[in-house]
């Protein structure tokens, strides 16, 4: 890690130069924006100012005629003085230019404060803590460049991400994280991940887009902001999650763009082949142990998706491995040890009966469909198209895209 700094300092200096140029461009844009605002304010009284100037023009012309003679003499004197001054200044600059540039660069480097932000995942994350990595990199930067560490308000932030496959060292261009959204009241899935999923779905105007496990609605919010002329529906079994989604929709001004339903992901109240696009974050972690029931979720999504439609899912490493193993072996999951009877899984898949809420999945439905679903491949008519590994911080996940090739017959 120290060799990244000691053996290639030129790359660091080039990166710092680019970073400073970007800051200067940003500052210029802010000044231009502020100037435009001031110009708009000045235009309010522009007509009155023009009239007043016209009245004074005649008076000023007479005064200027008298001053022309005096200005001519002054210009000649100033020209001679400027020539002498310019000659002296050029001689002075020629002798001390190199020393001045070196001193300026040194002063700028010494004045630079920094902070190292680290993220370690995979086996590397178990061997090293983020604090240890940050300390190693920070000491190397201080020794090599003379920068000063400032953990509270640094001018520069160094970002490092280490995992088993790759390492990333970079400088964030923005002070505020890219995932920060002013229009999201309660954060759920990271906004950048949600936007990436929506962009992979190839959303077109007039499409019917469904998120059957919408949570706090981050995916739908990002999609509706970018592709507004679309019919969006979000579904979830949790009333608390839907309340959070509704708050986010109101904060973003999208309450008329997205419809919410409290239903089970394994019993969607939609006709077969009625949805154009499905985008969803499949829950995982200790709170949501779906296990083998991801097969049933995928099959219900397949049922409501029309032929040629697209599904984009965010899958945990475990879910992705299960689906990949099943695809390679063409053997469906063994449902004898299904977790649907466990309280945690039932709560995740099936909403509780409440006034005004959708009905729970009936026992007759389970009995009539369970055997049939067990015999099906979890992919069915869904053809894998793309798969991208992404970082969620401490864990990694996969964004997987599927296309429906033919009618599923459900």
Coordinates of C-alpha atoms in Angstrom, one line a residue:
X1 CA 0.0 0.0 0.0
X2 CA 2.9 2.4 0.7
X3 CA 4.4 1.6 -2.6
X4 CA 1.3 3.1 -4.2
X5 CA 2.6 6.5 -2.9
X6 CA 6.4 6.1 -2.7
X7 CA 7.0 4.5 -6.1
X8 CA 4.6 6.7 -8.2
X9 CA 4.4 10.2 -6.7
X10 CA 3.8 11.7 -10.2
X11 CA 0.4 10.1 -10.4
X12 CA -0.6 11.7 -7.1
X13 CA 0.6 15.1 -8.1
X14 CA -1.2 14.9 -11.5
X15 CA -4.4 13.9 -9.6
X16 CA -4.0 16.8 -7.2
X17 CA -3.5 19.2 -10.2
X18 CA -6.7 17.9 -11.9
X19 CA -8.6 18.1 -8.6
X20 CA -7.5 21.8 -8.1
X21 CA -8.5 22.6 -11.7
X22 CA -12.0 21.2 -11.1
X23 CA -12.4 23.2 -7.9
X24 CA -11.4 26.4 -9.8
X25 CA -13.9 25.6 -12.5
X26 CA -16.6 25.0 -10.0
X27 CA -15.8 28.3 -8.3
X28 CA -16.0 30.1 -11.6
X29 CA -19.3 28.6 -12.4
X30 CA -20.6 29.7 -9.0
X31 CA -19.4 33.3 -9.7
X32 CA -21.0 33.3 -13.1
X33 CA -24.3 32.0 -11.6
X34 CA -24.2 34.7 -9.0
X35 CA -23.4 37.3 -11.6
X36 CA -26.4 36.2 -13.7
X37 CA -28.6 36.5 -10.6
X38 CA -27.4 40.0 -10.0
X39 CA -28.0 40.9 -13.7
X40 CA -31.5 39.7 -13.4
X41 CA -32.1 41.9 -10.3
X42 CA -30.6 44.9 -12.1
X43 CA -32.9 44.5 -15.1
X44 CA -35.9 45.3 -12.8
X45 CA -34.9 49.0 -12.7
X46 CA -33.2 49.1 -16.1
X47 CA -35.7 51.3 -17.8
X48 CA -35.5 54.0 -15.2
X49 CA -31.7 54.0 -15.3
X50 CA -31.7 54.4 -19.1
X51 CA -34.0 57.4 -18.9
X52 CA -31.8 59.0 -16.2
X53 CA -28.7 58.4 -18.3
X54 CA -30.1 60.0 -21.4
X55 CA -30.8 63.2 -19.4
X56 CA -27.2 63.3 -18.2
X57 CA -25.5 62.5 -21.6
X58 CA -25.7 66.0 -22.9
X59 CA -24.2 67.5 -19.8
X60 CA -21.4 64.9 -19.7
X61 CA -20.5 65.5 -23.4
X62 CA -19.8 69.2 -22.7
X63 CA -17.6 68.3 -19.7
X64 CA -15.7 65.7 -21.7
X65 CA -14.9 68.1 -24.5
X66 CA -13.1 70.3 -21.9
X67 CA -11.2 67.4 -20.5
X68 CA -9.9 66.0 -23.8
X69 CA -7.0 68.4 -24.0
X70 CA -5.9 67.7 -20.4
X71 CA -6.2 63.9 -20.9
X72 CA -4.0 64.0 -24.0
X73 CA -1.1 65.5 -22.0
X74 CA -1.6 63.1 -19.1
X75 CA -1.6 60.0 -21.4
X76 CA 1.8 61.0 -22.9
X77 CA 3.3 61.3 -19.5
X78 CA 1.8 58.0 -18.2
X79 CA 3.1 56.2 -21.3
X80 CA 6.6 57.2 -20.7
X81 CA 6.4 56.1 -17.0
X82 CA 4.8 52.8 -17.9
X83 CA 7.6 52.0 -20.3
X84 CA 10.2 52.5 -17.6
X85 CA 8.2 50.5 -15.1
X86 CA 7.7 47.6 -17.5
X87 CA 11.4 47.3 -18.3
X88 CA 12.3 47.1 -14.6
X89 CA 9.6 44.6 -13.9
X90 CA 10.6 42.3 -16.7
X91 CA 14.2 42.3 -15.5
X92 CA 13.1 41.5 -12.0
X93 CA 10.8 38.6 -13.0
X94 CA 13.5 37.1 -15.3
X95 CA 15.9 36.8 -12.4
X96 CA 13.5 35.3 -9.8
X97 CA 10.7 33.5 -11.8
X98 CA 11.9 29.9 -11.2
X99 CA 12.5 30.4 -7.4
X100 CA 9.0 32.0 -7.1
X101 CA 7.3 29.0 -8.8
X102 CA 9.1 26.5 -6.6
X103 CA 8.3 28.4 -3.5
X104 CA 4.6 28.7 -4.5
X105 CA 4.3 24.9 -5.2
X106 CA 6.0 24.1 -1.9
X107 CA 3.7 26.4 0.1
X108 CA 0.6 25.0 -1.6
X109 CA 1.7 21.4 -0.8
X110 CA 2.5 22.2 2.8
X111 CA -0.9 24.0 3.3
X112 CA -2.8 21.0 1.9
X113 CA -4.8 19.1 4.6
X114 CA -6.2 15.7 4.0
X115 CA -8.2 12.8 5.4
X116 CA -8.2 9.1 4.4
X117 CA -11.5 7.3 4.1
X118 CA -11.2 3.5 3.8
X119 CA -13.5 0.6 3.0
X120 CA -12.3 -3.0 3.3
X121 CA -14.5 -5.9 2.2
X122 CA -14.1 -9.6 1.6
X123 CA -11.1 -11.5 3.1
X124 CA -9.1 -8.3 3.1
X125 CA -11.7 -6.8 5.4
X126 CA -11.2 -9.6 7.9
X127 CA -7.5 -9.2 7.9
X128 CA -7.3 -5.4 8.1
X129 CA -9.5 -2.8 9.6
X130 CA -10.3 0.5 7.8
X131 CA -8.5 2.4 10.5
X132 CA -5.3 0.4 10.0
X133 CA -5.3 0.9 6.3
X134 CA -6.0 4.6 6.7
X135 CA -3.1 5.0 9.1
X136 CA -0.6 3.3 6.8
X137 CA -1.7 5.5 3.8
X138 CA -1.9 8.7 5.9
X139 CA 1.7 8.3 7.3
X140 CA 3.1 7.6 3.8
X141 CA 1.4 10.8 2.4
X142 CA 2.6 12.9 5.3
X143 CA 6.2 11.7 4.9
X144 CA 6.3 11.9 1.1
X145 CA 4.4 15.1 0.4
X146 CA 4.4 17.0 3.7
X147 CA 0.6 17.1 3.8
X148 CA -1.1 17.6 7.2
X149 CA -3.8 15.3 8.4
X150 CA -7.2 16.9 9.4
X151 CA -10.0 14.5 10.3
X152 CA -12.6 17.2 10.8
X153 CA -12.4 19.7 8.0
X154 CA -9.8 18.6 5.4
X155 CA -9.3 20.3 2.0
X156 CA -8.7 17.0 0.3
X157 CA -10.2 13.5 1.0
X158 CA -8.4 10.3 -0.1
X159 CA -10.7 7.4 -0.8
X160 CA -9.5 3.8 -0.6
X161 CA -11.5 0.6 -1.3
X162 CA -9.8 -2.7 -0.9
X163 CA -11.3 -6.1 -1.5
X164 CA -10.2 -9.6 -2.8
X165 CA -10.5 -8.6 -6.5
X166 CA -9.4 -5.0 -6.9
X167 CA -8.2 -1.9 -5.0
X168 CA -9.4 1.6 -5.8
X169 CA -7.6 4.8 -4.7
X170 CA -9.2 8.1 -5.6
X171 CA -10.1 11.6 -4.8
X172 CA -13.8 12.4 -4.5
X173 CA -14.7 15.4 -6.7
X174 CA -17.7 16.5 -4.6
X175 CA -17.8 17.5 -1.0
X176 CA -21.2 15.8 -0.6
X177 CA -21.5 12.1 -1.4
X178 CA -22.8 11.4 -4.9
X179 CA -25.6 9.2 -3.3
X180 CA -26.9 12.2 -1.3
X181 CA -30.4 13.2 -2.5
X182 CA -32.1 16.3 -1.3
X183 CA -35.5 15.0 -2.4
X184 CA -35.3 11.8 -0.3
X185 CA -36.5 12.2 3.2
X186 CA -35.7 8.7 4.5
X187 CA -32.8 6.9 2.9
X188 CA -33.1 3.2 2.0
X189 CA -31.1 1.6 -0.8
X190 CA -28.1 3.7 -1.8
X191 CA -29.4 6.1 -4.5
X192 CA -26.5 5.5 -6.9
X193 CA -27.2 1.8 -6.9
X194 CA -30.9 2.4 -7.4
X195 CA -30.2 4.8 -10.3
X196 CA -27.9 2.2 -11.9
X197 CA -30.5 -0.5 -11.7
X198 CA -33.1 1.8 -13.3
X199 CA -30.7 2.7 -16.1
X200 CA -30.1 -0.9 -16.9
X201 CA -33.8 -1.6 -17.3
X202 CA -34.0 0.5 -20.5
X203 CA -37.2 2.3 -19.4
X204 CA -39.2 3.9 -22.2
X205 CA -42.0 6.4 -22.1
X206 CA -45.4 4.8 -21.4
X207 CA -44.0 1.7 -19.8
X208 CA -45.5 -0.1 -16.8
X209 CA -42.7 -0.4 -14.2
X210 CA -43.2 -2.4 -11.0
X211 CA -41.1 -2.8 -7.8
X212 CA -42.9 -5.6 -5.9
X213 CA -40.6 -5.2 -2.8
X214 CA -40.2 -1.5 -2.9
X215 CA -39.2 -0.8 0.8
X216 CA -38.8 2.9 1.1
X217 CA -39.2 3.4 -2.6
X218 CA -35.7 4.5 -3.5
X219 CA -35.6 2.7 -6.9
X220 CA -39.0 4.1 -8.0
X221 CA -37.9 7.6 -6.9
X222 CA -34.7 7.5 -8.9
X223 CA -36.5 6.1 -11.9
X224 CA -39.4 8.6 -11.8
X225 CA -36.9 11.5 -11.5
X226 CA -35.0 10.3 -14.6
X227 CA -37.9 8.9 -16.7
X228 CA -41.1 10.7 -15.7
X229 CA -43.5 9.7 -18.4
X230 CA -43.9 6.2 -17.0
X231 CA -46.6 4.4 -14.9
X232 CA -44.9 3.3 -11.7
X233 CA -46.3 0.9 -9.0
X234 CA -44.6 0.0 -5.8
X235 CA -45.7 -2.9 -3.6
X236 CA -44.6 -4.1 -0.2
X237 CA -46.0 -6.2 2.7
X238 CA -44.9 -3.8 5.4
X239 CA -47.2 -0.9 6.2
X240 CA -44.3 0.9 8.0
X241 CA -42.2 0.7 4.8
X242 CA -45.1 2.0 2.7
X243 CA -45.6 4.9 5.1
X244 CA -41.9 5.7 4.7
X245 CA -42.3 5.5 0.9
X246 CA -45.2 7.8 1.0
X247 CA -43.2 10.4 3.0
X248 CA -40.4 10.2 0.4
X249 CA -42.9 10.6 -2.5
X250 CA -44.4 13.7 -0.9
X251 CA -40.9 15.2 -0.2
X252 CA -39.9 14.6 -3.8
X253 CA -43.3 15.8 -5.2
X254 CA -43.9 12.4 -6.9
X255 CA -47.0 11.3 -5.0
X256 CA -49.1 11.5 -8.3
X257 CA -46.5 9.6 -10.3
X258 CA -46.2 6.4 -8.2
X259 CA -49.0 4.1 -6.9
X260 CA -48.5 2.1 -3.8
X261 CA -50.0 -1.3 -2.9
X262 CA -49.7 -3.4 0.3
X263 CA -49.5 -6.9 -1.1
X264 CA -47.4 -10.1 -1.0
X265 CA -44.6 -10.4 -3.6
X266 CA -45.7 -14.1 -4.1
X267 CA -49.3 -13.1 -4.8
X268 CA -49.3 -10.0 -6.9
X269 CA -52.9 -8.8 -7.8
X270 CA -51.9 -8.3 -11.4
X271 CA -52.8 -10.2 -14.6
X272 CA -50.3 -12.4 -16.2
X273 CA -47.9 -10.7 -18.6
X274 CA -49.2 -7.2 -17.8
X275 CA -45.9 -5.6 -16.6
X276 CA -43.2 -4.2 -18.9
X277 CA -40.3 -3.8 -16.4
X278 CA -39.7 -5.1 -12.9
X279 CA -36.9 -3.6 -10.8
X280 CA -36.4 -4.7 -7.2
X281 CA -33.9 -5.0 -4.4
X282 CA -34.3 -8.6 -3.0
X283 CA -34.0 -8.2 0.8
X284 CA -31.1 -10.1 2.5
X285 CA -29.2 -10.2 5.7
X286 CA -30.1 -11.4 9.2
X287 CA -33.5 -9.7 9.2
X288 CA -34.6 -11.2 5.9
X289 CA -33.6 -14.9 5.5
X290 CA -35.5 -15.7 2.4
X291 CA -33.3 -18.7 1.6
X292 CA -34.8 -21.0 -1.0
X293 CA -38.0 -18.9 -1.2
X294 CA -36.3 -16.6 -3.7
X295 CA -37.4 -19.1 -6.3
X296 CA -41.1 -18.4 -5.6
X297 CA -40.5 -14.7 -5.7
X298 CA -38.8 -15.0 -9.1
X299 CA -41.5 -17.1 -10.5
X300 CA -44.3 -14.7 -9.5
X301 CA -42.3 -11.9 -11.1
X302 CA -42.0 -14.0 -14.2
X303 CA -45.7 -14.6 -14.3
X304 CA -46.7 -10.9 -14.4
X305 CA -43.9 -9.9 -16.8
X306 CA -44.9 -9.8 -20.5
X307 CA -42.8 -11.6 -23.1
X308 CA -39.8 -9.4 -24.0
X309 CA -40.0 -7.6 -20.7
X310 CA -37.0 -6.9 -18.4
X311 CA -36.3 -7.7 -14.8
X312 CA -33.4 -6.0 -12.9
X313 CA -32.6 -7.4 -9.5
X314 CA -30.2 -6.6 -6.7
X315 CA -29.1 -10.0 -5.3
X316 CA -26.9 -10.8 -2.3
X317 CA -23.9 -13.1 -2.9
X318 CA -25.9 -16.0 -1.5
X319 CA -29.0 -15.4 -3.6
X320 CA -26.8 -15.0 -6.7
X321 CA -24.9 -18.2 -6.0
X322 CA -28.2 -20.2 -5.5
X323 CA -29.6 -19.0 -8.8
X324 CA -26.3 -19.5 -10.6
X325 CA -26.0 -23.1 -9.2
X326 CA -29.6 -23.8 -10.2
X327 CA -29.1 -22.5 -13.7
X328 CA -25.9 -24.6 -14.2
X329 CA -27.4 -27.8 -12.8
X330 CA -31.0 -27.2 -14.2
X331 CA -32.2 -28.7 -10.9
X332 CA -34.9 -26.7 -8.9
X333 CA -34.4 -25.9 -5.3
X334 CA -35.5 -28.6 -2.8
X335 CA -38.6 -27.1 -1.2
X336 CA -39.0 -29.7 1.5
X337 CA -37.0 -27.5 3.9
X338 CA -38.7 -24.3 2.7
X339 CA -38.6 -21.4 5.3
X340 CA -42.0 -20.1 4.4
X341 CA -43.4 -21.5 7.6
X342 CA -40.9 -19.6 9.7
X343 CA -42.3 -16.4 11.3
X344 CA -39.6 -14.1 9.9
X345 CA -40.1 -15.4 6.3
X346 CA -43.9 -15.3 6.5
X347 CA -43.7 -11.7 7.7
X348 CA -41.5 -10.8 4.8
X349 CA -43.6 -12.5 2.1
X350 CA -47.1 -12.3 3.4
X351 CA -48.8 -9.3 4.9
X352 CA -50.8 -9.5 8.1
X353 CA -54.5 -9.2 7.9
X354 CA -55.6 -5.6 8.6
X355 CA -58.5 -3.4 7.7
X356 CA -58.1 -2.0 4.2
X357 CA -55.0 -4.2 3.5
X358 CA -54.8 -6.9 0.8
X359 CA -55.7 -10.4 1.7
X360 CA -53.1 -12.8 2.9
X361 CA -52.0 -15.7 0.7
X362 CA -54.7 -18.3 1.3
X363 CA -54.0 -21.9 2.3
X364 CA -55.7 -23.2 -0.8
X365 CA -53.4 -21.1 -3.0
X366 CA -50.4 -22.6 -1.2
X367 CA -51.7 -26.1 -1.6
X368 CA -52.6 -25.8 -5.2
X369 CA -49.4 -24.1 -6.4
X370 CA -46.7 -25.4 -4.1
X371 CA -46.2 -28.7 -5.9
X372 CA -46.3 -27.1 -9.3
X373 CA -43.8 -24.4 -8.4
X374 CA -41.4 -27.0 -6.9
X375 CA -41.1 -28.7 -10.3
X376 CA -40.2 -25.5 -12.1
X377 CA -36.8 -24.0 -12.6
X378 CA -36.5 -20.7 -10.9
X379 CA -35.5 -19.1 -14.2
X380 CA -38.2 -20.5 -16.3
X381 CA -38.5 -18.2 -19.3
X382 CA -36.1 -15.6 -17.9
X383 CA -32.9 -15.4 -19.7
X384 CA -29.9 -13.8 -17.9
X385 CA -28.5 -10.9 -19.9
X386 CA -26.1 -8.9 -17.7
X387 CA -24.6 -9.2 -14.2
X388 CA -22.5 -6.5 -12.4
X389 CA -20.9 -6.8 -9.0
X390 CA -21.3 -3.7 -6.8
X391 CA -20.2 -2.7 -3.4
X392 CA -22.8 -1.9 -0.7
X393 CA -20.2 -0.9 1.9
X394 CA -19.4 -3.8 4.2
X395 CA -20.9 -6.3 1.7
X396 CA -21.0 -6.9 -2.0
X397 CA -24.0 -7.7 -4.2
X398 CA -24.9 -8.3 -7.8
X399 CA -27.1 -6.3 -10.2
X400 CA -28.6 -8.9 -12.5
X401 CA -30.7 -8.3 -15.6
X402 CA -33.0 -10.8 -17.2
X403 CA -35.3 -10.9 -20.3
X404 CA -38.4 -12.9 -20.7
X405 CA -38.0 -15.0 -23.8
X406 CA -41.4 -16.7 -24.0
X407 CA -44.7 -17.2 -22.2
X408 CA -44.3 -18.9 -18.9
X409 CA -47.7 -20.5 -19.1
X410 CA -48.6 -19.6 -15.5

